[in-house]
PDB file of C-alpha atoms in Angstrom:
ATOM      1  CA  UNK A  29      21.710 -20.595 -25.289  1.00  0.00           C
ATOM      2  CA  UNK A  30      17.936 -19.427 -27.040  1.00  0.00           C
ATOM      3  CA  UNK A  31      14.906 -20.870 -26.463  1.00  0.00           C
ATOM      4  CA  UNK A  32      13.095 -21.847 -29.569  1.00  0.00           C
ATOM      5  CA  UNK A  33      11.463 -18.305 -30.253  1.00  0.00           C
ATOM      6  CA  UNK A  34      15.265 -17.016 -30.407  1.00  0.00           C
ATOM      7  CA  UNK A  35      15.425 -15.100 -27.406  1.00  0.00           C
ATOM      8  CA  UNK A  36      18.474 -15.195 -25.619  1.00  0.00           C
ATOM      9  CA  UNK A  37      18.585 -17.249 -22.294  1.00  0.00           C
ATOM     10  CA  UNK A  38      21.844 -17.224 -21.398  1.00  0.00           C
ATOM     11  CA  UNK A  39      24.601 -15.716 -22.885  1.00  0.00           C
ATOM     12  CA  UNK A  40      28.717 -16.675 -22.170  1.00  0.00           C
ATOM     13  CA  UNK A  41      32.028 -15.803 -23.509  1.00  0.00           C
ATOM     14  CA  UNK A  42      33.745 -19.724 -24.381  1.00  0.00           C
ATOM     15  CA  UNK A  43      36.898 -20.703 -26.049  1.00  0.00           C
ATOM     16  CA  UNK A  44      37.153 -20.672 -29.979  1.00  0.00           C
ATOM     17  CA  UNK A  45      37.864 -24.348 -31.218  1.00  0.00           C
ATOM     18  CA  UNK A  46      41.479 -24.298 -31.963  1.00  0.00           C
ATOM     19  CA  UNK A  47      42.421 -22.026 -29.216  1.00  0.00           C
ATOM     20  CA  UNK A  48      44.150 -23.848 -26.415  1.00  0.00           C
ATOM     21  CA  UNK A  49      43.150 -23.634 -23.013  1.00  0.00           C
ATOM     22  CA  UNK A  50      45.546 -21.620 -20.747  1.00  0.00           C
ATOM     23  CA  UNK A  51      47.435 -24.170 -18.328  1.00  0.00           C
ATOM     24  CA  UNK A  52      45.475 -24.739 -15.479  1.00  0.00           C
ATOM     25  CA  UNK A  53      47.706 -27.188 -13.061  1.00  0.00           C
ATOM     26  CA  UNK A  54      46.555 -25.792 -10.383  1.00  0.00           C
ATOM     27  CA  UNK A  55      43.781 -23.907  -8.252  1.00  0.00           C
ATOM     28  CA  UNK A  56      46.355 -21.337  -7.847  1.00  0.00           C
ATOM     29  CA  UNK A  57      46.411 -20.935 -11.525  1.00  0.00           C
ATOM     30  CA  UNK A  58      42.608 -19.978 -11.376  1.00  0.00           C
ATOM     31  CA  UNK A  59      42.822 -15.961 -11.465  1.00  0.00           C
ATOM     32  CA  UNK A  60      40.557 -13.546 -12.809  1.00  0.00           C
ATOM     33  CA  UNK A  61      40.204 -13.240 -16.311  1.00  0.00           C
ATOM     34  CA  UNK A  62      42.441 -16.131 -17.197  1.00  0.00           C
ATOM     35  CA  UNK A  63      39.631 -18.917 -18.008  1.00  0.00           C
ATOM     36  CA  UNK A  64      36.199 -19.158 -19.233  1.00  0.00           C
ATOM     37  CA  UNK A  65      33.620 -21.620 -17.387  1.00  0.00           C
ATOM     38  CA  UNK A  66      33.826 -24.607 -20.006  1.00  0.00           C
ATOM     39  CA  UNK A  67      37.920 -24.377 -19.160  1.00  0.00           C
ATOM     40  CA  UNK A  68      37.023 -25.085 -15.801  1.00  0.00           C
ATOM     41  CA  UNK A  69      35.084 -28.308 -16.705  1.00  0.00           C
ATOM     42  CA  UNK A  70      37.652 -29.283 -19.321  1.00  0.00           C
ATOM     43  CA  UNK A  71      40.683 -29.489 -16.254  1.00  0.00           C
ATOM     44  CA  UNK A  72      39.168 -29.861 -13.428  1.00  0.00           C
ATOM     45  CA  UNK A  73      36.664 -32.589 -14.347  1.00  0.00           C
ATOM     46  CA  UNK A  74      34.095 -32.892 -11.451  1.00  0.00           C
ATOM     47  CA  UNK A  75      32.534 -29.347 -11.610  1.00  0.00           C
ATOM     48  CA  UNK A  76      29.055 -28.742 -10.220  1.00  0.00           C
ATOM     49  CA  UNK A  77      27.209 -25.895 -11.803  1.00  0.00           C
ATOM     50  CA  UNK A  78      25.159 -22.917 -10.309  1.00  0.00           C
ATOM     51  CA  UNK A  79      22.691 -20.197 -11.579  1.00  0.00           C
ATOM     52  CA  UNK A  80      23.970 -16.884  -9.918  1.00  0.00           C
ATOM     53  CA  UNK A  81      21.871 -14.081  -8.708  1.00  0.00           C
ATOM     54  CA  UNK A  82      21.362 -12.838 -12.156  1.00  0.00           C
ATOM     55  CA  UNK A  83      21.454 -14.269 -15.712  1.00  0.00           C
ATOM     56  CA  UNK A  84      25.442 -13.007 -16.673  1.00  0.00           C
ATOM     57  CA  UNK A  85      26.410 -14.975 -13.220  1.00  0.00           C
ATOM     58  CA  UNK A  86      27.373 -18.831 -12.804  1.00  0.00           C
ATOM     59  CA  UNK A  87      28.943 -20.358 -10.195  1.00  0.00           C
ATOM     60  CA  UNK A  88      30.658 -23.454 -10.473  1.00  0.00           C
ATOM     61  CA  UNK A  89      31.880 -25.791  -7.116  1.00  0.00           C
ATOM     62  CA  UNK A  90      35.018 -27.917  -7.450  1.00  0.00           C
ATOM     63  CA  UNK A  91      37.275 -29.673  -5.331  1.00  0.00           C
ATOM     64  CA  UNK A  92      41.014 -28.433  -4.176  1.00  0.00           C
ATOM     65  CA  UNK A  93      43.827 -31.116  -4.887  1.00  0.00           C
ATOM     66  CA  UNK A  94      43.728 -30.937  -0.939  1.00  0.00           C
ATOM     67  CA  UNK A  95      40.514 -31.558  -0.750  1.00  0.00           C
ATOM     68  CA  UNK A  96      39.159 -28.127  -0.086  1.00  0.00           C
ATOM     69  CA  UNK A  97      35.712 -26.815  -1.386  1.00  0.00           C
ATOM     70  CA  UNK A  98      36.457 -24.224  -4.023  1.00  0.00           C
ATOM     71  CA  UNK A  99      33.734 -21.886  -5.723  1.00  0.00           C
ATOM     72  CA  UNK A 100      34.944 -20.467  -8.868  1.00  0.00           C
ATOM     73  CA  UNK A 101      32.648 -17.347  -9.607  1.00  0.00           C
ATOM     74  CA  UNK A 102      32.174 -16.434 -13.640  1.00  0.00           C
ATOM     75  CA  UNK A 103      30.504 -13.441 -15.168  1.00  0.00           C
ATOM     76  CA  UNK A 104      29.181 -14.029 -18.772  1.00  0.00           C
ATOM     77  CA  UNK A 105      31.723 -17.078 -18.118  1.00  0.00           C
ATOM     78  CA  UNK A 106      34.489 -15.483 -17.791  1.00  0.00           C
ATOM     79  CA  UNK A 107      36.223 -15.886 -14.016  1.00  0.00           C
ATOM     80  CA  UNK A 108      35.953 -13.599 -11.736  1.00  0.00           C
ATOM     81  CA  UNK A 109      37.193 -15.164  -8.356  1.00  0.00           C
ATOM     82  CA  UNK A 110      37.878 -18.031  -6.451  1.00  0.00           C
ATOM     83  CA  UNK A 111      36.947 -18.546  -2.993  1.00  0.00           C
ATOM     84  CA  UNK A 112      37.227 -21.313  -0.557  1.00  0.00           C
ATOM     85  CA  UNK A 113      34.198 -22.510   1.313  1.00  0.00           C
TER      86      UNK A 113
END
């Protein structure tokens, strides 16, 4: 994202169009490195987003198929880890 002067305001790795999303069934299947952010969003549909600490961090909170809080924890939107809260 750039604000209108062009200076960079946030800055994320995403999928290219045509490039299928990995198969994410499952929470389990959430492990580092496998997704970007916007895969999240696309299979897990309710995702509420967080600024992190710093501008290459976002943090997004989702719900486990057993009804668990989950935060999934991206750095320039690409996972990191998963964590239970």
């Amino acid at each position: 994202m750039m604000g209108p002067d062009g200076t960079v305001m946030q800055e994320w790795l995403v999928r290219d169009d045509g490039v299928p999303v990995p198969p994410l069934e499952t929470v389990d299947d959430l492990v580092p490195w496998s997704c970007v952010a916007g895969d999240v969003d696309a299979r897990f549909g309710a995702v509420a987003h967080q600024d992190g600490e710093v501008p290459s961090r976002w943090h997004a909170t989702l719900a486990g198929p057993d009804g668990t809080t989950l935060v999934a924890h991206f750095v320039w939107g690409l996972l990191q880890t998963v964590e239970s809260v």
